[in-house]
mmCIF file of C-alpha atoms in Angstrom:
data_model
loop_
_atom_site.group_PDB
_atom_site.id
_atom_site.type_symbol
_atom_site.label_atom_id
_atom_site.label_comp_id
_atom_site.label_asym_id
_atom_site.label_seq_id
_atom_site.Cartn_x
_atom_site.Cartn_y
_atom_site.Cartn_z
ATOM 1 C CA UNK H 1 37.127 135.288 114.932
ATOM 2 C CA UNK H 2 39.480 133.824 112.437
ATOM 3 C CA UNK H 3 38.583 136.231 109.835
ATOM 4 C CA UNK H 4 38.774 138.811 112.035
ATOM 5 C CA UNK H 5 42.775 138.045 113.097
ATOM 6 C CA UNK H 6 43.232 138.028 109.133
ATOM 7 C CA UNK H 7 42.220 141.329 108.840
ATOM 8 C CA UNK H 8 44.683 142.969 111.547
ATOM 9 C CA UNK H 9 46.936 140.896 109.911
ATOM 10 C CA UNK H 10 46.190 142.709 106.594
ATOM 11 C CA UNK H 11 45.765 145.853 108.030
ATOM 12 C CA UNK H 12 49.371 145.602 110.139
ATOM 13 C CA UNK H 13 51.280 144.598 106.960
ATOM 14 C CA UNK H 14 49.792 147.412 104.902
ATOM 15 C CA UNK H 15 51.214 150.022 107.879
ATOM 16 C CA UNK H 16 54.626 148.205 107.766
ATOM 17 C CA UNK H 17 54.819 148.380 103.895
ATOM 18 C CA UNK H 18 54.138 152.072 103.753
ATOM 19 C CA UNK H 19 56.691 153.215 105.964
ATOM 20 C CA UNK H 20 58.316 156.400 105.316
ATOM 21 C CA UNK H 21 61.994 155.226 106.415
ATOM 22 C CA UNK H 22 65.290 155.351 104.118
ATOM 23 C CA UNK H 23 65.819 151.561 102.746
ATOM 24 C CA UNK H 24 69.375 150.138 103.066
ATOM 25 C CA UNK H 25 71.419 150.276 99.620
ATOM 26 C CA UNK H 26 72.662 146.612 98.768
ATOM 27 C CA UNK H 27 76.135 147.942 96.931
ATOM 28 C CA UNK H 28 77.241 146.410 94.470
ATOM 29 C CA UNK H 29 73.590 145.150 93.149
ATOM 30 C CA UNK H 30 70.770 147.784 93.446
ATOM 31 C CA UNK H 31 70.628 149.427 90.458
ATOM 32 C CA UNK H 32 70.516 153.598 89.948
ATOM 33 C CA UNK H 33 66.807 154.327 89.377
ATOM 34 C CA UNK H 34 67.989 157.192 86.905
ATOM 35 C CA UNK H 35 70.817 155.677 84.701
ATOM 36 C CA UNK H 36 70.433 151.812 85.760
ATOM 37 C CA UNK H 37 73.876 151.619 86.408
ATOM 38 C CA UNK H 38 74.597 149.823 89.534
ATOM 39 C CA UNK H 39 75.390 151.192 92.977
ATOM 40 C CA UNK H 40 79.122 151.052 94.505
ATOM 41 C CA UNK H 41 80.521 154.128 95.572
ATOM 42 C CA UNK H 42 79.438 154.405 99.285
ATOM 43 C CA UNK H 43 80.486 157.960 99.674
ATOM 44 C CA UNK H 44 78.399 159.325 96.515
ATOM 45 C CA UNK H 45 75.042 157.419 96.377
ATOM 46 C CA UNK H 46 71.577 158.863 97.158
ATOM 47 C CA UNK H 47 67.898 158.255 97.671
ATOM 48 C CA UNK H 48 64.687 159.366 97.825
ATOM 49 C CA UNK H 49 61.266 158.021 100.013
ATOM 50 C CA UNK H 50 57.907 159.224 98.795
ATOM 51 C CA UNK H 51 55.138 160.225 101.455
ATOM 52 C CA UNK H 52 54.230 156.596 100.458
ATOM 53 C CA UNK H 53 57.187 154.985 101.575
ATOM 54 C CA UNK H 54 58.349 154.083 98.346
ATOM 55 C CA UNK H 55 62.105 154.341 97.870
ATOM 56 C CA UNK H 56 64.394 155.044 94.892
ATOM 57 C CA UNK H 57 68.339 154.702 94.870
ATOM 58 C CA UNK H 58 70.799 156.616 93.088
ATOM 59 C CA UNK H 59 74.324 155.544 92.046
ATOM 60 C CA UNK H 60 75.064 159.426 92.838
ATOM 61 C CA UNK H 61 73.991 162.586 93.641
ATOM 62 C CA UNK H 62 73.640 164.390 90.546
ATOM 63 C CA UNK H 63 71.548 161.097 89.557
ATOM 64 C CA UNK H 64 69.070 161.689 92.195
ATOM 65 C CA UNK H 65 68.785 165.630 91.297
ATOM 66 C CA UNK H 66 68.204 165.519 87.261
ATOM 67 C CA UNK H 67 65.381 162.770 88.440
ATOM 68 C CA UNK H 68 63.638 165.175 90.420
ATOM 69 C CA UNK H 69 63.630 167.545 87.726
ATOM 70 C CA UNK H 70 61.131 164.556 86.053
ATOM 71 C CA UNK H 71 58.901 164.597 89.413
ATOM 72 C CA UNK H 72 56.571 166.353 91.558
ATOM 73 C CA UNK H 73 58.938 166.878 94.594
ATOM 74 C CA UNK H 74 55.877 168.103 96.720
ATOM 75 C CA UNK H 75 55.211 163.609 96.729
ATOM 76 C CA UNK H 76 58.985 163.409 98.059
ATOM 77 C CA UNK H 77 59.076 163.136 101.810
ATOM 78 C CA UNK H 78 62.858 162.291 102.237
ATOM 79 C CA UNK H 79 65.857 163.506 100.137
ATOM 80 C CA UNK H 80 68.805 161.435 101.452
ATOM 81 C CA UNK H 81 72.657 161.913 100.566
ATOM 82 C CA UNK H 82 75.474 159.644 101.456
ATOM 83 C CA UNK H 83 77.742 161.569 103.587
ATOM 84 C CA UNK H 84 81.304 161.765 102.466
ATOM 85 C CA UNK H 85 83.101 161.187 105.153
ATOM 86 C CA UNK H 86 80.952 158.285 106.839
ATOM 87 C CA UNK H 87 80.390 155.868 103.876
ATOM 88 C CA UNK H 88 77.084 154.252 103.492
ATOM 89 C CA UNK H 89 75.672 156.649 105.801
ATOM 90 C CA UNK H 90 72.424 158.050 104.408
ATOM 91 C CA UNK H 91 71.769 162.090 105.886
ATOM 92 C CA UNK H 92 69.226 164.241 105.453
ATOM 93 C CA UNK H 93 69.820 166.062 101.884
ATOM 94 C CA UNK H 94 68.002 169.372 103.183
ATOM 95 C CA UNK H 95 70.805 169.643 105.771
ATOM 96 C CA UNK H 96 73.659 168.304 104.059
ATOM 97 C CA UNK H 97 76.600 170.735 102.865
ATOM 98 C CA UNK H 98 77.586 169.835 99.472
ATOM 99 C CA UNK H 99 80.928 170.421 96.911
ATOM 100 C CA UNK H 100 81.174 170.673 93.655
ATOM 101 C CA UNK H 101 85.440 169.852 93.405
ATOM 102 C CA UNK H 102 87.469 169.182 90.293
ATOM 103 C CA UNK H 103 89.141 166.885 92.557
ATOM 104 C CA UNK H 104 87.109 164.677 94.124
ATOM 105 C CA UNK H 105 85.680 162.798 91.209
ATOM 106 C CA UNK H 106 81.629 161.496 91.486
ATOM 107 C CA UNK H 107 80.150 158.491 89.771
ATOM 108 C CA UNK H 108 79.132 160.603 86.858
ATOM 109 C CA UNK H 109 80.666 162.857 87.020
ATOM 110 C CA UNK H 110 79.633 165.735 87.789
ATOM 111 C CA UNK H 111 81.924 166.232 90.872
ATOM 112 C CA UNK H 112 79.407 166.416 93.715
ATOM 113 C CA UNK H 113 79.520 165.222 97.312
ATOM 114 C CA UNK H 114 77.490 165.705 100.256
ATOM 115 C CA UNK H 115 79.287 166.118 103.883
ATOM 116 C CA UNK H 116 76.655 166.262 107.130
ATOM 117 C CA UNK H 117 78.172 169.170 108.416
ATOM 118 C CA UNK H 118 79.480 172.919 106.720
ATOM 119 C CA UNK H 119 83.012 172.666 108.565
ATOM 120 C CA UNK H 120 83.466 169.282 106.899
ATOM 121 C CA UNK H 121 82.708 170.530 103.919
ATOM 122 C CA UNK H 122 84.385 173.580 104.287
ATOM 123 C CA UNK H 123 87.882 171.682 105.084
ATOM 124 C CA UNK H 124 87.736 169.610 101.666
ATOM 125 C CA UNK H 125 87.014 172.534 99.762
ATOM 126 C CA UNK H 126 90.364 174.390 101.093
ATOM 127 C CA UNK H 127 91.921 170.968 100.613
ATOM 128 C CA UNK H 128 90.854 170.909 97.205
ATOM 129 C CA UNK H 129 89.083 173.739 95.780
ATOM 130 C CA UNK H 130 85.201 173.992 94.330
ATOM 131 C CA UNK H 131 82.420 175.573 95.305
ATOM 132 C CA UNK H 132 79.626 174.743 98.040
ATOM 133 C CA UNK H 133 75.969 174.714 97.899
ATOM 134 C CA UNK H 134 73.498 174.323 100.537
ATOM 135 C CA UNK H 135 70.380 171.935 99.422
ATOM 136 C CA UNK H 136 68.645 174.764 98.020
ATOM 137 C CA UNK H 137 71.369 176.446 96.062
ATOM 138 C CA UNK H 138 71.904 172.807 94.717
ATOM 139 C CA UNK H 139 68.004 172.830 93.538
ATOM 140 C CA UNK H 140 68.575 176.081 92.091
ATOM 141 C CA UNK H 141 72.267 174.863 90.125
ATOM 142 C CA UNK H 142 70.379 171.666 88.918
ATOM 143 C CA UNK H 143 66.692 173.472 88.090
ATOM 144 C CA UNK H 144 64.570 171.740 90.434
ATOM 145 C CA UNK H 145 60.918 172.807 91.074
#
């Protein structure tokens, strides 16, 4: 009986350790799985899940893009942006609008910020100029597979 509680013990952990869920960033000490440097800026950070559950944070955007040139994004299941406007809030990537603005400087500069919706984005970008990308013109500008 006893062993038998220790293995739906086993067996419940293993489903809870898998999940497929974004993980909370801890700003100010996760570190950037791509350049190591550590995570702060709430509006620019990213992160990816694998269908294993298996997360990876990025100090920014672009971070999170030249990784996935180095992996097989057919093992990714989520692609997670912070949104500009809501700090700390992790959207869906695939959805997100994203601008590339001299003006609106990026931890690494490379310029890029995600917004959840196209009239969001859309105002900045007559605010301040650049150009937007949806997630697959994005792939395409940073030569992901």
């Amino acid at each position: 009986m006893i062993s038998r509680y220790i293995f739906l013990t086993v067996v419940l952990l293993a489903m809870v350790s898998c999940e497929v869920s974004p993980k909370p960033i801890n700003y100010g000490s996760d570190g950037c799985h791509f350049c190591s440097m550590t995570i702060v800026d709430k509006q620019h950070a990213a992160e990816i899940v694998t269908k294993k559950g298996k997360a990876f944070k990025f100090d920014a955007v672009e971070c999170m893009m030249n990784h996935l040139k180095e992996v097989d994004v057919t093992t990714i299941e989520l692609f997670l942006v912070n949104d500009f406007h809501a700090p700390g809030t992790l959207i869906d990537a695939k959805d997100a609008t994203f601008l590339i603005s001299k003006s609106i400087p990026s931890p690494m500069g490379e310029y890029l910020s995600a917004f959840y919706t196209q009239e969001q984005a859309e105002l900045i970008e007559a605010e301040n100029q650049g150009e937007l990308f949806t997630w697959e013109a994005l792939k395409s500008r940073f030569k992901v597979h």
